[in-house]
Amino acid sequence: DEGNVLSIGKDLYLLQYKDVEAAQKAYVRYTTYDNVQFVAPDVAVEAAGSEDGADGGEADDPDAEGAQESDTEAPAANLSTLDEDAAAIADAAAEDKRTVVVIDTAVRSDARVTDRLSVVNDAQADEPANGHGQAMLDAFWGEVDKASESGEAQYPADQIQVISIEALDDSGWGSAASVYAALELAAAAKPDVVNMSFAGWNTDANAAIAEGIVLIQEQCPGAALVAAAGNQGVDVANVVPASLPGVIAVGACDENGE
């Protein structure tokens, strides 16, 4: 399958086939290999807070008759530098500080972060076209600064470091593979908190995300994993990673509870 390999990183392989039939045959074949931990399609996930549903269209129940997986073209994960980036992120993370990893779109070059890494591009852009990741970062620091100034912070701002991992591209979309790769990188930082403000449907097609969550839970026991509850008021049971065991789901509503 060398001709079908898009990217390789650590023990993760991203492959692409000419059509659905070829991909299905490869899927079945690889599930029979004893040395393959899991096989999963690479499907799209979306940044929380957009007007579209979690599958890129209306937020229909994925179990309903006629519901389809996203036809949005997810960005291909760049896995070739995973080993190098994992070493860099481990070096950047100071052991005497609480570490927060934000997996999202890119953040600005002048953002309050210890390191900026990407699993969908060669590097994060200095001025990202999509501001979702920066907005999440600004909201986090706003709360930390406010609590620090009032003396109510358990961990003041100078005891916290943030590492940004770009797993969603400038369109606000990522993929199961990019999320899995980002979680592998996050694990190298031994984080206290991992923030994931995005959602994909909770189906077998997103098995890679579930595997990534298990990986970071095993390698970083005690880390708080926080994820968006999805868009358009969908049942959180229908989205990942928010519905996965051990993940804290966060939603929002207006004064009318909508």
mmCIF file of N, CA and C in Angstrom, residues 171-250:
data_model
loop_
_atom_site.group_PDB
_atom_site.id
_atom_site.type_symbol
_atom_site.label_atom_id
_atom_site.label_comp_id
_atom_site.label_asym_id
_atom_site.label_seq_id
_atom_site.Cartn_x
_atom_site.Cartn_y
_atom_site.Cartn_z
ATOM 1 N N SER A 171 -10.493 26.665 7.732
ATOM 2 C CA SER A 171 -11.937 26.559 7.509
ATOM 3 C C SER A 171 -12.673 26.185 8.792
ATOM 4 N N GLY A 172 -11.904 25.859 9.845
ATOM 5 C CA GLY A 172 -12.519 25.428 11.101
ATOM 6 C C GLY A 172 -12.798 23.935 11.144
ATOM 7 N N TRP A 173 -12.285 23.212 10.160
ATOM 8 C CA TRP A 173 -12.501 21.771 10.104
ATOM 9 C C TRP A 173 -11.196 21.015 10.332
ATOM 10 N N GLY A 174 -11.321 19.876 10.969
ATOM 11 C CA GLY A 174 -10.205 18.961 11.147
ATOM 12 C C GLY A 174 -10.660 17.573 10.778
ATOM 13 N N SER A 175 -9.908 16.577 11.184
ATOM 14 C CA SER A 175 -10.256 15.199 10.871
ATOM 15 C C SER A 175 -9.957 14.308 12.062
ATOM 16 N N ALA A 176 -10.479 13.094 11.997
ATOM 17 C CA ALA A 176 -10.203 12.144 13.075
ATOM 18 C C ALA A 176 -8.703 11.909 13.206
ATOM 19 N N ALA A 177 -8.004 11.854 12.069
ATOM 20 C CA ALA A 177 -6.557 11.624 12.111
ATOM 21 C C ALA A 177 -5.818 12.813 12.714
ATOM 22 N N SER A 178 -6.235 14.024 12.368
ATOM 23 C CA SER A 178 -5.541 15.196 12.916
ATOM 24 C C SER A 178 -5.786 15.321 14.416
ATOM 25 N N VAL A 179 -6.973 14.957 14.876
ATOM 26 C CA VAL A 179 -7.259 14.992 16.310
ATOM 27 C C VAL A 179 -6.437 13.935 17.037
ATOM 28 N N TYR A 180 -6.367 12.729 16.465
ATOM 29 C CA TYR A 180 -5.575 11.670 17.089
ATOM 30 C C TYR A 180 -4.108 12.089 17.187
ATOM 31 N N ALA A 181 -3.584 12.648 16.097
ATOM 32 C CA ALA A 181 -2.184 13.089 16.100
ATOM 33 C C ALA A 181 -1.966 14.195 17.130
ATOM 34 N N ALA A 182 -2.925 15.107 17.246
ATOM 35 C CA ALA A 182 -2.809 16.195 18.225
ATOM 36 C C ALA A 182 -2.825 15.652 19.648
ATOM 37 N N LEU A 183 -3.624 14.629 19.894
ATOM 38 C CA LEU A 183 -3.662 14.026 21.230
ATOM 39 C C LEU A 183 -2.348 13.311 21.548
ATOM 40 N N GLU A 184 -1.740 12.704 20.541
ATOM 41 C CA GLU A 184 -0.416 12.100 20.751
ATOM 42 C C GLU A 184 0.599 13.168 21.156
ATOM 43 N N LEU A 185 0.563 14.315 20.468
ATOM 44 C CA LEU A 185 1.467 15.411 20.814
ATOM 45 C C LEU A 185 1.165 15.942 22.208
ATOM 46 N N ALA A 186 -0.120 16.105 22.499
ATOM 47 C CA ALA A 186 -0.514 16.623 23.811
ATOM 48 C C ALA A 186 0.012 15.736 24.929
ATOM 49 N N ALA A 187 -0.021 14.430 24.721
ATOM 50 C CA ALA A 187 0.442 13.497 25.753
ATOM 51 C C ALA A 187 1.911 13.725 26.083
ATOM 52 N N ALA A 188 2.696 14.153 25.087
ATOM 53 C CA ALA A 188 4.125 14.381 25.311
ATOM 54 C C ALA A 188 4.376 15.528 26.281
ATOM 55 N N ALA A 189 3.412 16.443 26.385
ATOM 56 C CA ALA A 189 3.552 17.594 27.282
ATOM 57 C C ALA A 189 3.138 17.274 28.707
ATOM 58 N N LYS A 190 2.617 16.068 28.943
ATOM 59 C CA LYS A 190 2.112 15.674 30.260
ATOM 60 C C LYS A 190 1.151 16.742 30.799
ATOM 61 N N PRO A 191 0.077 17.002 30.067
ATOM 62 C CA PRO A 191 -0.797 18.127 30.418
ATOM 63 C C PRO A 191 -1.649 17.885 31.657
ATOM 64 N N ASP A 192 -2.038 18.992 32.263
ATOM 65 C CA ASP A 192 -3.024 18.957 33.341
ATOM 66 C C ASP A 192 -4.424 19.129 32.773
ATOM 67 N N VAL A 193 -4.514 19.876 31.665
ATOM 68 C CA VAL A 193 -5.798 20.131 31.005
ATOM 69 C C VAL A 193 -5.596 20.060 29.496
ATOM 70 N N VAL A 194 -6.545 19.428 28.801
ATOM 71 C CA VAL A 194 -6.575 19.446 27.338
ATOM 72 C C VAL A 194 -7.927 20.001 26.918
ATOM 73 N N ASN A 195 -7.909 21.121 26.191
ATOM 74 C CA ASN A 195 -9.147 21.757 25.738
ATOM 75 C C ASN A 195 -9.389 21.424 24.266
ATOM 76 N N MET A 196 -10.595 20.892 23.974
ATOM 77 C CA MET A 196 -10.951 20.474 22.615
ATOM 78 C C MET A 196 -12.311 21.062 22.254
ATOM 79 N N SER A 197 -12.298 22.234 21.659
ATOM 80 C CA SER A 197 -13.553 22.906 21.337
ATOM 81 C C SER A 197 -13.976 22.580 19.912
ATOM 82 N N PHE A 198 -14.288 21.307 19.689
ATOM 83 C CA PHE A 198 -14.738 20.842 18.379
ATOM 84 C C PHE A 198 -15.590 19.597 18.579
ATOM 85 N N ALA A 199 -16.251 19.150 17.522
ATOM 86 C CA ALA A 199 -17.134 17.996 17.643
ATOM 87 C C ALA A 199 -17.264 17.261 16.322
ATOM 88 N N GLY A 200 -17.407 15.955 16.425
ATOM 89 C CA GLY A 200 -17.742 15.099 15.292
ATOM 90 C C GLY A 200 -18.798 14.120 15.755
ATOM 91 N N TRP A 201 -19.426 13.450 14.806
ATOM 92 C CA TRP A 201 -20.482 12.511 15.194
ATOM 93 C C TRP A 201 -19.909 11.309 15.942
ATOM 94 N N ASN A 202 -20.644 10.832 16.922
ATOM 95 C CA ASN A 202 -20.261 9.660 17.705
ATOM 96 C C ASN A 202 -20.665 8.392 16.955
ATOM 97 N N THR A 203 -19.853 8.021 15.974
ATOM 98 C CA THR A 203 -20.094 6.813 15.182
ATOM 99 C C THR A 203 -18.789 6.035 15.084
ATOM 100 N N ASP A 204 -18.880 4.822 14.519
ATOM 101 C CA ASP A 204 -17.681 4.012 14.341
ATOM 102 C C ASP A 204 -16.662 4.714 13.453
ATOM 103 N N ALA A 205 -17.130 5.634 12.600
ATOM 104 C CA ALA A 205 -16.229 6.342 11.698
ATOM 105 C C ALA A 205 -15.252 7.236 12.460
ATOM 106 N N ASN A 206 -15.580 7.597 13.687
ATOM 107 C CA ASN A 206 -14.702 8.445 14.492
ATOM 108 C C ASN A 206 -13.964 7.650 15.567
ATOM 109 N N ALA A 207 -13.719 6.378 15.295
ATOM 110 C CA ALA A 207 -13.041 5.517 16.271
ATOM 111 C C ALA A 207 -11.661 6.044 16.629
ATOM 112 N N ALA A 208 -10.992 6.721 15.690
ATOM 113 C CA ALA A 208 -9.641 7.221 15.965
ATOM 114 C C ALA A 208 -9.656 8.247 17.090
ATOM 115 N N ILE A 209 -10.717 9.053 17.175
ATOM 116 C CA ILE A 209 -10.800 10.049 18.246
ATOM 117 C C ILE A 209 -10.936 9.350 19.598
ATOM 118 N N ALA A 210 -11.776 8.335 19.654
ATOM 119 C CA ALA A 210 -11.931 7.577 20.901
ATOM 120 C C ALA A 210 -10.610 6.926 21.304
ATOM 121 N N GLU A 211 -9.872 6.398 20.326
ATOM 122 C CA GLU A 211 -8.573 5.792 20.619
ATOM 123 C C GLU A 211 -7.595 6.840 21.147
ATOM 124 N N GLY A 212 -7.653 8.052 20.582
ATOM 125 C CA GLY A 212 -6.776 9.114 21.039
ATOM 126 C C GLY A 212 -7.066 9.532 22.461
ATOM 127 N N ILE A 213 -8.339 9.560 22.831
ATOM 128 C CA ILE A 213 -8.717 9.905 24.199
ATOM 129 C C ILE A 213 -8.206 8.845 25.174
ATOM 130 N N VAL A 214 -8.363 7.583 24.806
ATOM 131 C CA VAL A 214 -7.858 6.499 25.660
ATOM 132 C C VAL A 214 -6.346 6.613 25.808
ATOM 133 N N LEU A 215 -5.662 6.925 24.713
ATOM 134 C CA LEU A 215 -4.205 7.052 24.748
ATOM 135 C C LEU A 215 -3.771 8.107 25.757
ATOM 136 N N ILE A 216 -4.380 9.279 25.715
ATOM 137 C CA ILE A 216 -3.947 10.348 26.619
ATOM 138 C C ILE A 216 -4.370 10.058 28.058
ATOM 139 N N GLN A 217 -5.488 9.351 28.246
ATOM 140 C CA GLN A 217 -5.897 8.984 29.598
ATOM 141 C C GLN A 217 -4.915 7.978 30.204
ATOM 142 N N GLU A 218 -4.396 7.080 29.376
ATOM 143 C CA GLU A 218 -3.445 6.081 29.868
ATOM 144 C C GLU A 218 -2.079 6.707 30.140
ATOM 145 N N GLN A 219 -1.652 7.615 29.274
ATOM 146 C CA GLN A 219 -0.323 8.212 29.415
ATOM 147 C C GLN A 219 -0.293 9.376 30.393
ATOM 148 N N CYS A 220 -1.444 10.022 30.595
ATOM 149 C CA CYS A 220 -1.512 11.202 31.461
ATOM 150 C C CYS A 220 -2.673 11.067 32.437
ATOM 151 N N PRO A 221 -2.637 10.091 33.328
ATOM 152 C CA PRO A 221 -3.747 9.911 34.271
ATOM 153 C C PRO A 221 -3.937 11.159 35.122
ATOM 154 N N GLY A 222 -5.184 11.550 35.284
ATOM 155 C CA GLY A 222 -5.488 12.741 36.067
ATOM 156 C C GLY A 222 -5.670 13.987 35.244
ATOM 157 N N ALA A 223 -5.291 13.946 33.960
ATOM 158 C CA ALA A 223 -5.491 15.119 33.103
ATOM 159 C C ALA A 223 -6.977 15.364 32.885
ATOM 160 N N ALA A 224 -7.386 16.619 32.965
ATOM 161 C CA ALA A 224 -8.776 16.990 32.703
ATOM 162 C C ALA A 224 -8.955 17.196 31.203
ATOM 163 N N LEU A 225 -9.832 16.410 30.594
ATOM 164 C CA LEU A 225 -10.105 16.500 29.162
ATOM 165 C C LEU A 225 -11.441 17.195 28.976
ATOM 166 N N VAL A 226 -11.421 18.344 28.332
ATOM 167 C CA VAL A 226 -12.609 19.187 28.204
ATOM 168 C C VAL A 226 -12.958 19.336 26.732
ATOM 169 N N ALA A 227 -14.235 19.113 26.375
ATOM 170 C CA ALA A 227 -14.633 19.174 24.969
ATOM 171 C C ALA A 227 -15.977 19.867 24.810
ATOM 172 N N ALA A 228 -16.173 20.431 23.631
ATOM 173 C CA ALA A 228 -17.442 21.104 23.315
ATOM 174 C C ALA A 228 -18.561 20.094 23.151
ATOM 175 N N ALA A 229 -19.758 20.489 23.580
ATOM 176 C CA ALA A 229 -20.916 19.602 23.513
ATOM 177 C C ALA A 229 -21.531 19.536 22.122
ATOM 178 N N GLY A 230 -20.971 20.260 21.161
ATOM 179 C CA GLY A 230 -21.489 20.226 19.795
ATOM 180 C C GLY A 230 -22.240 21.490 19.439
ATOM 181 N N ASN A 231 -22.703 21.546 18.213
ATOM 182 C CA ASN A 231 -23.387 22.727 17.692
ATOM 183 C C ASN A 231 -24.885 22.493 17.530
ATOM 184 N N GLN A 232 -25.642 23.590 17.490
ATOM 185 C CA GLN A 232 -27.071 23.554 17.164
ATOM 186 C C GLN A 232 -27.899 22.717 18.132
ATOM 187 N N GLY A 233 -27.448 22.596 19.376
ATOM 188 C CA GLY A 233 -28.262 21.929 20.381
ATOM 189 C C GLY A 233 -28.409 20.439 20.204
ATOM 190 N N VAL A 234 -27.471 19.780 19.532
ATOM 191 C CA VAL A 234 -27.571 18.329 19.368
ATOM 192 C C VAL A 234 -27.345 17.647 20.715
ATOM 193 N N ASP A 235 -27.882 16.457 20.858
ATOM 194 C CA ASP A 235 -27.688 15.660 22.065
ATOM 195 C C ASP A 235 -26.199 15.347 22.184
ATOM 196 N N VAL A 236 -25.609 15.654 23.329
ATOM 197 C CA VAL A 236 -24.171 15.449 23.503
ATOM 198 C C VAL A 236 -23.793 13.980 23.369
ATOM 199 N N ALA A 237 -24.730 13.079 23.565
ATOM 200 C CA ALA A 237 -24.441 11.654 23.396
ATOM 201 C C ALA A 237 -24.080 11.324 21.953
ATOM 202 N N ASN A 238 -24.449 12.227 21.036
ATOM 203 C CA ASN A 238 -24.216 11.974 19.619
ATOM 204 C C ASN A 238 -22.896 12.526 19.098
ATOM 205 N N VAL A 239 -22.103 13.177 19.957
ATOM 206 C CA VAL A 239 -20.873 13.792 19.457
ATOM 207 C C VAL A 239 -19.652 13.326 20.244
ATOM 208 N N VAL A 240 -18.528 13.344 19.554
ATOM 209 C CA VAL A 240 -17.230 13.051 20.182
ATOM 210 C C VAL A 240 -16.314 14.243 19.946
ATOM 211 N N PRO A 241 -15.394 14.474 20.876
ATOM 212 C CA PRO A 241 -15.042 13.641 22.032
ATOM 213 C C PRO A 241 -15.881 13.881 23.287
ATOM 214 N N ALA A 242 -16.843 14.805 23.251
ATOM 215 C CA ALA A 242 -17.543 15.198 24.480
ATOM 216 C C ALA A 242 -18.266 14.044 25.163
ATOM 217 N N SER A 243 -18.754 13.060 24.401
ATOM 218 C CA SER A 243 -19.540 11.978 24.990
ATOM 219 C C SER A 243 -18.686 10.819 25.480
ATOM 220 N N LEU A 244 -17.392 10.874 25.260
ATOM 221 C CA LEU A 244 -16.536 9.745 25.614
ATOM 222 C C LEU A 244 -16.287 9.676 27.122
ATOM 223 N N PRO A 245 -16.086 8.492 27.673
ATOM 224 C CA PRO A 245 -15.859 8.352 29.122
ATOM 225 C C PRO A 245 -14.665 9.172 29.599
ATOM 226 N N GLY A 246 -14.853 9.877 30.703
ATOM 227 C CA GLY A 246 -13.780 10.652 31.287
ATOM 228 C C GLY A 246 -13.586 12.031 30.701
ATOM 229 N N VAL A 247 -14.412 12.408 29.715
ATOM 230 C CA VAL A 247 -14.311 13.730 29.086
ATOM 231 C C VAL A 247 -15.390 14.643 29.659
ATOM 232 N N ILE A 248 -14.999 15.871 29.997
ATOM 233 C CA ILE A 248 -15.942 16.869 30.518
ATOM 234 C C ILE A 248 -16.567 17.601 29.342
ATOM 235 N N ALA A 249 -17.894 17.487 29.190
ATOM 236 C CA ALA A 249 -18.603 18.148 28.095
ATOM 237 C C ALA A 249 -19.052 19.541 28.528
ATOM 238 N N VAL A 250 -18.805 20.540 27.680
ATOM 239 C CA VAL A 250 -19.162 21.916 27.987
ATOM 240 C C VAL A 250 -20.080 22.455 26.896
#
